[in-house]
Amino acid sequence: MFVELKHGSGGRPTQQLIGEILSIYGDNSIKDLEDCALIEGGLGVTIDGFTVSPRFFPGGDIGKLAVCGSTNDLAVRGVKPMYLAMSILIEEGLPKEELIKVVKSAYGVSKELDVKLVAGDTKVLPRGQADGMYITCCALGKAVTGRPWGINNLSSGDILVITGPIGKHGALISALHYGLDVDQLASDCAPLWPLMQPLTEVAGVKCARDCTRGGLGTVLCEWAEGAGIGIEIEEDLIPLDPEVASVADVLGFDVLHLACEGTAVIAVAPDCAEYVLSSLRVLAPNCTAIGKVTEDHPGIVGLKTEIGGIRVVDMLAGEMVPRIC
Amino acid sequence: MFVELKHGSGGRPTQQLIGEILSIYGDNSIKDLEDCALIEGGLGVTIDGFTVSPRFFPGGDIGKLAVCGSTNDLAVRGVKPMYLAMSILIEEGLPKEELIKVVKSAYGVSKELDVKLVAGDTKVLPRGQADGMYITCCALGKAVTGRPWGINNLSSGDILVITGPIGKHGALISALHYGLDVDQLASDCAPLWPLMQPLTEVAGVKCARDCTRGGLGTVLCEWAEGAGIGIEIEEDLIPLDPEVASVADVLGFDVLHLACEGTAVIAVAPDCAEYVLSSLRVLAPNCTAIGKVTEDHPGIVGLKTEIGGIRVVDMLAGEMVPRIC
């Protein structure tokens, strides 16, 4: 048995591999199905490795992505990002100005979020033992919600809200990887804390997740399976850029599996859905409700298609494009 | 200008590169000259990337090294290791049993230290874009000393204690890299917290550091330059395995620049040096005093050689062997 690219897709094979690793750690690990763990003192911790190729892309670069991607895992738990630890692996021969440019991008987001860099490490690998540079970011912050947002809060009737059009990052990187022409497309790479922060005072917010590797579809499957609830979403309610739809069509990808890097799905109690949407609209004009949590078909995500049928949504099973993030 | 292997050596070029990165972050970073930062709530944070080649070596593997290396940065600050976040980059095609073996090693040290895995991430890179696997560990813990151990506490008269023979990890990896025959040599890779923990109650302990990349020599130069103090050590007091000395001779390396991965240098007030040594001896029978902090020649490390002369010790300036840790 060998590790394959599909184990890095963020979908089911990734989940299985991580399951095996966690089973070794057993009780010496926190297994709460979230991307950000809460430890004593209300501190949130998350870690993410970034290997995106190309390093520079419309809408961002690996430095911006590293800070957005790691702090977004905090933001969707209701945790205010405060500190960053960053480890950079560099391939020998990387132009130093590229490194500087990437660090400046990382700094830009850190500054915007008022996040302090508290620890760092650099290693240099001989030529051919890395491709340019890889960044790992550990982000730390303080939980500021009354109860932590998480899968365990999900219950029947919750409304599912998406903060913007899905799949832009995944579609862009896939298009670049396969040499498609996508002039109008940019990654949605952005920090989510400015969007989520006002929601931390809304008691009806239950659970949120940034739809990165594996996309919205994989996140919703994790929620349905993790909480033992059913989920129903409607295809024609999901915001989608035409260019993202084209890329998915050409490459044969399901848009529900295309990664976002600044777009979250949020589950809220029905009585505060309108309030949440109006709060989000200030910064995310395209946010919208896309479905709900149901008592029916626990563990299953159903998509009501535009022609009126119901399709079962599964996690991403194979590999789409390597090095999406 | 390109990033070169020497920028990853842990010596002066590494320091310069990190200085450039930190200057971008400016006030948005903690710059206290230590490998572990202390943030609010007495929390210690450190991050380290591990790329060691070969992945399995006498005395350890990349998994054991990752947990030892990261938690040791906490231990030498008087911070009890408690939590671990681990990010693994895997090259497509790595045998899964190797990954499992490495995670089991990491778990072994974590269990010994009662450290919990709280966050993780895996990414898979296409063949040829990594060499096997790289691990980044962020370790978190609680400061338990009255005042934090650190460079700022150093003062004239302090006694320098080393916990064991130096350079074993660096000599071993160098020997393996160059195909030298070293049957008797094993890495010193080990967790330092069991050694350091009893010292957290000793008021006279000032500052400690694990002598990793760049070796004892580089650490002492950082102390001398960082605190503006002089340091004098005596060559014939420094514990050294004959095989480490041979490897250094054959390859033309200075043993003071060879990395340790479970050996620390500790500065203690003169009146408690004997107490510290007797405490350390329980677990580290070869610990010994090797020199002292002086008022003379601030910023300079002097080595009294076996034949009675004084040699100025500098940081590692170039690259010895890539992927030492």
XYZ file of C-alpha atoms in Angstrom:
650
model
C 0.000 0.000 0.000
C 1.328 3.373 -1.016
C 0.245 6.923 -0.354
C -1.468 8.210 -3.502
C -2.438 11.661 -4.701
C -6.061 10.972 -3.779
C -5.009 10.827 -0.120
C -4.280 14.536 -0.435
C -7.550 15.513 -2.085
C -9.344 16.478 1.121
C -12.102 13.970 0.404
C -12.813 10.476 1.682
C -9.337 8.950 1.130
C -7.825 11.871 3.086
C -10.320 11.274 5.871
C -9.356 7.591 5.949
C -5.619 8.334 6.059
C -6.074 10.868 8.857
C -8.254 8.330 10.669
C -5.395 5.837 10.590
C -2.929 8.408 11.908
C -5.287 9.468 14.688
C -5.950 5.869 15.673
C -2.239 5.559 16.503
C -2.490 8.562 18.801
C -5.725 7.220 20.350
C -6.631 9.071 23.517
C -3.573 11.256 23.102
C -5.367 13.271 20.443
C -8.363 15.552 20.182
C -10.865 14.098 17.732
C -13.763 16.499 17.491
C -14.281 16.478 13.712
C -13.389 20.159 13.420
C -10.440 21.786 11.640
C -9.640 23.820 14.749
C -9.248 22.305 18.198
C -10.154 24.131 21.388
C -7.751 23.593 24.269
C -7.624 25.014 27.783
C -8.094 28.716 28.264
C -10.465 28.875 25.267
C -7.491 28.751 22.919
C -8.105 27.578 19.352
C -5.315 25.800 17.450
C -5.060 24.756 13.835
C -2.264 23.771 11.447
C -2.154 23.587 7.648
C 0.488 22.867 5.045
C 0.424 24.866 1.803
C 1.974 23.610 -1.418
C -0.142 25.408 -4.027
C 1.103 25.397 -7.623
C 1.509 27.878 -9.198
C 2.765 29.893 -6.211
C 1.380 33.134 -7.663
C -2.134 33.169 -9.092
C -4.874 35.724 -9.812
C -6.271 36.711 -6.418
C -3.337 35.666 -4.280
C -0.181 33.679 -3.744
C 1.057 30.962 -1.401
C 1.816 33.524 1.338
C -1.639 35.084 1.351
C -3.183 31.628 1.065
C -1.201 30.300 4.038
C -2.390 33.042 6.386
C -5.975 33.029 5.049
C -6.238 29.244 5.045
C -4.954 28.792 8.580
C -6.765 31.724 10.202
C -10.007 30.808 8.382
C -10.027 27.491 10.248
C -10.112 29.534 13.454
C -12.659 32.068 12.180
C -15.254 29.401 11.354
C -15.015 28.096 14.918
C -15.764 31.533 16.351
C -12.110 31.925 17.315
C -10.451 35.314 16.863
C -7.075 34.774 15.107
C -4.252 36.271 17.181
C -0.975 34.444 16.641
C 0.803 32.700 13.808
C 3.702 30.235 13.717
C 5.125 29.764 10.238
C 7.526 27.167 8.880
C 8.900 27.559 5.359
C 10.573 24.804 3.327
C 12.513 26.335 0.460
C 14.063 24.637 -2.555
C 17.673 25.644 -3.140
C 17.807 28.179 -5.960
C 14.505 29.937 -5.276
C 14.948 33.626 -6.147
C 15.065 35.482 -2.854
C 12.767 38.169 -4.196
C 10.043 35.521 -4.620
C 10.423 34.555 -0.983
C 10.244 38.200 0.055
C 7.148 38.776 -2.099
C 5.413 35.778 -0.523
C 6.279 36.871 3.006
C 4.997 40.379 2.225
C 1.680 38.883 1.112
C 1.501 36.845 4.306
C 2.276 39.989 6.271
C -0.487 41.920 4.483
C -3.181 39.542 5.702
C -1.604 39.235 9.146
C -1.631 43.020 9.500
C -5.246 43.249 8.325
C -6.225 40.678 10.961
C -3.904 42.111 13.620
C -2.264 38.687 13.932
C 1.268 38.495 15.363
C 3.988 36.212 13.995
C 5.336 34.527 17.143
C 7.435 31.642 15.850
C 9.093 30.686 12.596
C 11.426 28.238 10.966
C 13.114 27.949 7.587
C 14.709 24.891 6.034
C 16.421 24.720 2.655
C 16.104 21.547 0.577
C 18.528 20.587 -2.200
C 17.328 21.158 -5.766
C 14.760 18.616 -6.862
C 13.646 17.705 -3.337
C 10.914 20.340 -3.235
C 9.205 22.497 -5.841
C 9.963 26.114 -4.976
C 8.539 26.515 -1.527
C 6.045 25.021 0.877
C 4.622 26.807 3.909
C 3.090 25.369 7.053
C 1.110 27.738 9.272
C -0.134 27.100 12.762
C -2.705 29.708 13.797
C -3.778 30.380 17.375
C -6.561 32.490 18.783
C -9.209 32.950 21.407
C -12.742 31.530 21.278
C -15.161 34.440 21.609
C -18.546 32.745 21.148
C -20.823 31.736 24.041
C -20.711 28.106 22.974
C -18.116 26.905 20.472
C -19.431 26.620 16.928
C -19.244 23.042 15.766
C -20.862 19.984 14.229
C -22.395 18.918 17.528
C -24.736 21.924 17.506
C -26.419 20.978 14.217
C -30.102 20.156 14.418
C -33.089 19.672 12.172
C -34.420 22.896 10.693
C -31.085 24.770 10.681
C -30.692 26.936 7.611
C -27.512 26.592 5.559
C -26.012 29.853 4.364
C -23.125 30.204 1.918
C -21.114 33.428 2.039
C -20.460 33.652 -1.718
C -20.048 31.801 -5.015
C -18.388 28.408 -4.605
C -15.373 26.747 -6.177
C -13.455 29.777 -7.438
C -10.087 28.803 -6.003
C -10.367 25.186 -7.116
C -11.576 26.116 -10.583
C -8.779 28.628 -11.048
C -5.950 26.329 -9.947
C -7.401 23.460 -12.002
C -7.633 25.701 -15.055
C -4.041 26.857 -14.634
C -2.913 23.263 -14.107
C -4.536 22.122 -17.350
C -3.678 25.254 -19.310
C -7.244 26.492 -19.776
C -7.785 30.122 -20.604
C -9.569 31.824 -17.694
C -9.055 35.562 -17.949
C -12.016 36.505 -15.791
C -11.397 34.064 -12.975
C -9.636 34.889 -9.693
C -9.274 32.876 -6.507
C -11.651 33.788 -3.668
C -8.629 33.630 -1.323
C -9.502 35.986 1.566
C -9.610 36.086 5.348
C -13.000 35.055 6.774
C -12.680 36.631 10.225
C -14.062 40.037 9.144
C -17.213 38.187 7.975
C -17.488 35.836 10.937
C -16.633 38.249 13.726
C -20.047 40.026 13.773
C -21.728 36.602 13.898
C -19.958 35.646 17.123
C -22.587 37.641 19.002
C -25.497 35.845 17.351
C -26.655 32.969 19.565
C -28.377 31.117 16.706
C -25.183 30.483 14.736
C -24.462 26.759 15.116
C -21.587 25.658 12.938
C -19.450 26.987 10.103
C -16.736 25.682 7.812
C -14.566 27.102 5.068
C -15.090 24.926 2.007
C -11.454 24.231 1.096
C -10.083 20.931 -0.308
C -13.026 18.721 -1.253
C -15.322 21.735 -1.570
C -18.809 22.433 -0.219
C -19.954 18.897 -0.998
C -17.295 17.271 1.166
C -17.939 19.666 4.071
C -21.666 18.931 4.037
C -21.018 15.171 3.915
C -18.732 15.535 6.940
C -21.484 17.396 8.751
C -24.210 14.903 7.826
C -22.079 11.892 8.759
C -20.511 13.505 11.823
C -23.747 14.772 13.351
C -26.024 12.013 12.051
C -28.341 14.535 10.431
C -29.723 14.858 6.910
C -28.920 17.794 4.646
C -30.878 19.135 1.682
C -29.525 21.808 -0.629
C -30.936 23.227 -3.845
C -28.761 23.450 -6.911
C -30.331 26.642 -8.253
C -29.795 28.468 -4.942
C -26.011 27.868 -4.883
C -24.162 30.922 -6.184
C -21.809 29.985 -9.000
C -19.719 32.065 -11.392
C -20.291 31.067 -15.031
C -16.544 30.649 -15.511
C -16.327 28.227 -12.586
C -19.182 26.261 -14.117
C -17.343 26.176 -17.471
C -14.099 24.927 -15.927
C -15.999 22.199 -14.074
C -17.797 21.214 -17.296
C -14.645 21.084 -19.388
C -12.701 19.086 -16.810
C -15.584 16.882 -15.723
C -15.484 18.046 -12.109
C -18.431 18.441 -9.782
C -18.577 22.098 -8.700
C -19.521 20.860 -5.230
C -16.010 19.416 -4.970
C -14.126 22.518 -6.091
C -12.201 24.222 -3.286
C -12.993 27.680 -1.929
C -10.414 29.636 0.078
C -12.497 32.509 1.417
C -16.034 31.169 1.301
C -17.808 29.521 4.212
C -20.979 27.552 4.777
C -22.794 28.454 7.984
C -25.609 26.629 9.764
C -27.973 28.911 11.679
C -31.204 28.455 13.634
C -34.181 29.297 11.348
C -35.314 32.246 13.456
C -32.075 34.149 12.931
C -31.305 33.257 9.307
C -32.537 36.594 8.009
C -30.489 38.484 10.599
C -27.348 36.519 9.725
C -27.841 37.113 6.000
C -28.297 40.846 6.484
C -25.174 40.988 8.660
C -23.139 39.037 6.106
C -24.396 41.132 3.190
C -22.362 44.140 4.335
C -19.167 42.405 3.248
C -20.508 39.455 1.266
C -23.270 40.735 -1.027
C -23.703 37.328 -2.681
C -24.356 35.373 0.499
C -27.519 33.324 0.402
C -29.430 30.447 1.968
C -28.915 27.214 0.010
C -30.745 24.573 2.024
C -31.404 23.123 5.423
C -30.741 20.390 7.953
C -33.437 17.701 8.034
C -34.537 14.807 10.197
C -34.891 12.676 7.081
C -32.087 10.531 5.596
C -29.541 10.994 8.423
C -25.944 10.895 7.191
C -26.956 11.764 3.643
C -26.660 15.012 1.668
C -29.330 15.444 -0.997
C -29.092 17.973 -3.818
C -32.369 19.087 -5.409
C -31.301 19.547 -9.020
C -32.468 22.287 -11.342
C -34.699 19.852 -13.173
C -36.384 18.811 -9.928
C -34.728 15.490 -9.107
C -32.712 14.631 -5.988
C -29.088 13.574 -6.283
C -27.075 12.125 -3.416
C -23.884 14.153 -2.861
C -20.775 12.231 -1.794
C -17.382 13.396 -0.634
C -14.692 13.767 -3.236
C -13.479 10.192 -3.735
C -10.438 10.491 -6.020
C -7.931 13.178 -6.871
C -8.883 16.211 -8.961
C -5.762 18.328 -9.247
C -2.680 18.081 -7.021
C -1.429 21.057 -5.012
C -4.696 22.985 -4.977
C -3.663 24.564 -1.666
C 20.073 36.561 -5.319
C 18.944 33.013 -4.700
C 18.284 30.982 -1.595
C 21.223 28.633 -1.105
C 21.766 25.554 1.007
C 23.810 27.599 3.478
C 20.659 29.546 4.322
C 19.355 26.341 5.865
C 22.456 25.509 7.888
C 21.250 27.120 11.110
C 24.312 29.371 11.199
C 24.892 32.981 10.227
C 23.293 32.899 6.730
C 20.141 31.385 8.285
C 20.117 34.138 10.882
C 20.397 36.749 8.123
C 17.561 35.236 6.078
C 15.291 35.042 9.126
C 16.229 38.629 9.957
C 15.018 39.734 6.515
C 11.731 37.854 6.936
C 11.175 39.293 10.413
C 11.929 42.807 9.203
C 8.911 42.527 6.879
C 6.716 41.632 9.833
C 8.231 44.439 11.915
C 6.226 45.090 15.052
C 3.800 42.355 14.068
C 6.292 39.758 15.238
C 7.894 38.672 18.486
C 11.654 39.032 18.225
C 13.153 37.848 21.476
C 16.092 35.804 20.150
C 14.682 32.568 21.534
C 13.430 29.471 19.695
C 10.217 29.525 21.713
C 8.012 32.588 22.118
C 5.972 33.288 25.237
C 2.514 34.733 24.588
C -0.329 35.655 26.906
C -1.352 33.221 29.600
C 2.238 32.000 29.949
C 1.853 29.934 26.799
C 5.012 28.902 24.958
C 4.864 28.407 21.166
C 7.432 27.026 18.757
C 7.413 25.624 15.219
C 9.958 23.519 13.347
C 10.128 21.847 9.966
C 11.819 18.451 9.696
C 13.269 17.112 6.463
C 15.995 14.786 7.760
C 17.580 12.387 5.301
C 17.690 9.440 5.753
C 14.254 9.289 7.421
C 15.304 6.336 9.579
C 18.658 6.428 11.338
C 20.330 4.787 14.351
C 18.727 6.378 17.410
C 15.548 7.652 15.773
C 13.569 8.627 12.725
C 11.870 11.735 11.367
C 8.794 11.172 13.571
C 10.732 10.905 16.826
C 12.922 13.818 15.725
C 9.912 16.030 14.962
C 8.394 15.608 18.408
C 11.750 15.820 20.223
C 12.972 18.795 18.205
C 9.825 20.849 18.675
C 9.157 20.034 22.318
C 12.849 20.549 23.166
C 12.501 24.181 22.091
C 9.840 24.528 24.783
C 11.744 22.533 27.411
C 14.815 24.778 27.260
C 12.580 27.805 27.924
C 11.191 26.205 31.080
C 7.932 25.482 29.266
C 6.184 22.166 29.902
C 5.215 20.629 26.518
C 1.467 19.923 26.421
C 0.093 20.121 22.897
C 1.257 19.327 19.404
C 0.014 20.365 15.962
C 1.534 18.321 13.148
C 1.541 18.880 9.404
C 2.876 16.143 7.120
C 3.859 16.612 3.473
C 4.057 13.241 1.763
C 5.487 12.371 -1.641
C 3.145 10.277 -3.753
C 4.289 6.651 -3.647
C 5.587 6.609 -0.076
C 4.871 3.165 1.379
C 2.064 3.600 3.864
C 3.832 1.383 6.368
C 6.685 3.923 6.484
C 4.221 6.676 7.307
C 2.638 4.531 10.015
C 6.071 3.683 11.468
C 7.000 7.371 11.619
C 3.709 8.364 13.261
C 4.166 5.564 15.804
C 7.596 6.960 16.690
C 6.105 10.428 17.063
C 3.390 8.952 19.247
C 5.964 7.172 21.424
C 7.635 10.438 22.425
C 4.294 12.248 22.733
C 3.045 9.551 25.105
C 6.254 9.688 27.147
C 5.841 13.451 27.513
C 2.048 13.286 27.970
C 1.654 15.646 25.016
C -1.670 15.655 23.159
C -2.007 15.885 19.364
C -4.593 18.646 18.889
C -4.352 19.532 15.205
C -3.006 17.918 12.069
C -2.842 18.210 8.321
C -1.614 16.003 5.490
C -0.832 16.996 1.952
C 0.340 14.698 -0.837
C 2.820 16.003 -3.402
C 3.328 14.474 -6.847
C 6.398 12.264 -7.322
C 9.591 14.300 -7.558
C 8.201 17.346 -5.733
C 9.290 16.127 -2.301
C 11.625 13.432 -1.073
C 9.550 10.947 0.901
C 8.078 13.027 3.660
C 8.553 16.253 5.562
C 6.980 17.038 8.930
C 6.290 20.395 10.542
C 5.487 20.411 14.257
C 4.152 23.269 16.296
C 4.499 22.564 20.026
C 2.624 24.432 22.744
C 2.996 24.388 26.500
C 2.897 26.275 29.751
C 5.778 28.250 31.244
C 6.427 26.871 34.728
C 9.503 28.830 35.834
C 9.370 31.897 38.069
C 11.029 34.023 35.401
C 11.279 32.800 31.821
C 14.641 31.299 30.955
C 16.294 33.313 28.227
C 19.274 35.175 26.858
C 18.370 38.350 28.756
C 19.169 36.661 32.076
C 22.792 35.906 31.196
C 25.412 37.649 33.312
C 29.099 37.527 34.046
C 30.126 34.553 36.156
C 27.359 32.218 35.003
C 28.570 28.639 34.607
C 27.874 26.856 31.325
C 26.781 23.248 31.672
C 26.354 20.785 28.822
C 24.022 17.829 29.366
C 26.049 15.314 27.370
C 28.508 14.673 24.539
C 28.034 17.069 21.621
C 27.493 16.620 17.905
C 26.215 13.039 17.802
C 23.202 13.714 15.580
C 25.125 15.909 13.174
C 28.067 13.502 12.963
C 25.770 10.543 12.331
C 23.712 12.200 9.570
C 26.880 13.591 7.959
C 28.512 10.161 8.048
C 25.432 8.537 6.476
C 25.291 11.302 3.853
C 28.903 10.714 2.824
C 28.790 6.936 3.198
C 31.220 6.699 6.123
C 31.156 3.564 8.228
C 29.939 4.452 11.729
C 28.740 1.289 13.442
C 29.039 2.644 16.955
C 27.377 5.985 16.400
C 23.723 6.782 17.148
C 21.877 10.075 17.195
C 21.314 11.673 20.604
C 17.716 12.361 19.513
C 15.720 12.469 22.775
C 13.211 14.634 24.612
C 14.842 17.163 26.950
C 11.841 17.887 29.191
C 12.591 15.007 31.630
C 16.038 16.604 32.148
C 14.856 20.196 32.309
C 11.724 19.746 34.394
C 13.541 19.343 37.762
C 15.550 22.487 36.950
C 12.404 24.627 36.653
C 12.402 24.882 40.445
C 15.992 26.098 40.631
C 16.080 29.906 40.744
C 19.692 30.116 39.545
C 19.028 28.600 36.122
C 19.280 31.483 33.632
C 19.097 30.283 30.083
C 19.187 27.034 28.114
C 19.222 25.962 24.497
C 19.224 22.673 22.622
C 22.249 22.707 20.338
C 20.572 21.730 17.056
C 21.484 23.087 13.569
C 24.734 25.011 13.859
C 25.739 23.124 17.019
C 26.999 24.315 20.402
C 29.271 26.891 18.770
C 26.430 28.678 16.993
C 24.253 28.717 20.136
C 27.024 30.253 22.225
C 27.697 32.898 19.543
C 23.978 33.775 19.560
C 24.135 34.142 23.330
C 27.290 36.250 23.308
C 26.031 38.541 20.534
C 22.447 38.651 21.781
C 23.273 39.462 25.398
C 26.470 41.431 24.761
C 28.456 39.155 27.058
C 31.691 37.214 26.598
C 31.871 33.434 26.752
C 34.843 31.207 27.527
C 34.764 27.464 27.121
C 37.497 24.871 27.462
C 38.023 22.315 24.740
C 39.134 19.519 27.028
C 36.048 19.902 29.235
C 33.587 19.381 26.357
C 32.353 15.776 26.285
C 32.925 14.211 22.880
C 32.542 10.656 21.595
C 35.662 9.462 19.758
C 33.539 8.491 16.741
C 32.085 12.008 16.524
C 35.619 13.393 16.621
C 36.638 11.004 13.815
C 33.725 11.981 11.579
C 34.524 15.669 12.116
C 38.205 15.027 11.313
C 37.499 13.070 8.153
C 34.966 15.588 6.819
C 36.821 18.686 8.002
C 33.978 19.855 10.249
C 34.300 21.715 13.534
C 32.656 19.573 16.243
C 31.296 22.801 17.719
C 29.105 23.117 14.611
C 27.726 19.571 14.631
C 24.058 19.369 15.584
C 22.740 17.734 18.737
C 19.077 16.700 19.037
C 18.815 15.840 22.714
C 21.672 17.762 24.287
C 21.352 21.205 25.846
C 23.679 23.889 27.103
C 22.505 25.575 30.300
C 23.740 28.770 31.947
C 23.428 28.764 35.729
C 24.432 31.113 38.531
C 27.751 29.956 40.023
C 26.282 29.210 43.456
C 23.919 26.591 42.114
C 26.089 24.948 39.455
C 26.901 21.970 41.665
C 23.250 21.480 42.529
C 22.221 21.626 38.863
C 24.916 19.139 37.866
C 23.890 16.678 40.564
C 20.243 16.997 39.512
C 21.092 16.459 35.841
C 23.361 13.485 36.592
C 20.376 11.290 37.490
C 19.394 11.124 33.811
C 22.486 12.604 32.114
C 25.562 11.022 33.700
C 27.928 12.781 31.276
C 26.750 16.319 31.995
C 29.540 18.681 32.924
C 30.585 22.316 33.263
C 32.423 23.502 30.152
C 33.033 27.195 30.751
C 31.590 30.479 31.877
C 30.169 33.870 30.983
C 32.703 36.714 31.289
C 32.770 40.487 31.309
C 35.709 40.371 28.910
C 35.384 40.401 25.106
C 31.590 41.013 24.914
C 30.008 39.408 21.860
C 32.875 36.939 21.471
C 33.119 33.228 22.264
C 36.644 32.073 23.141
C 37.690 28.423 23.170
C 40.672 27.507 25.305
C 42.284 24.757 23.231
C 43.895 21.607 24.563
C 47.347 23.024 23.866
C 46.610 26.187 25.846
C 45.790 28.759 23.160
C 42.570 30.701 22.724
C 40.562 30.339 19.500
C 37.632 32.560 18.591
C 34.520 30.492 17.857
C 32.205 31.739 15.116
C 28.781 30.624 13.995
C 28.583 28.103 11.208
C 29.065 30.225 8.078
C 28.441 27.844 5.161
C 26.578 24.607 4.645
C 27.833 21.331 6.101
C 25.306 18.699 5.099
C 21.762 19.345 3.897
C 18.712 17.898 5.659
C 20.400 17.324 9.003
C 17.038 17.756 10.748
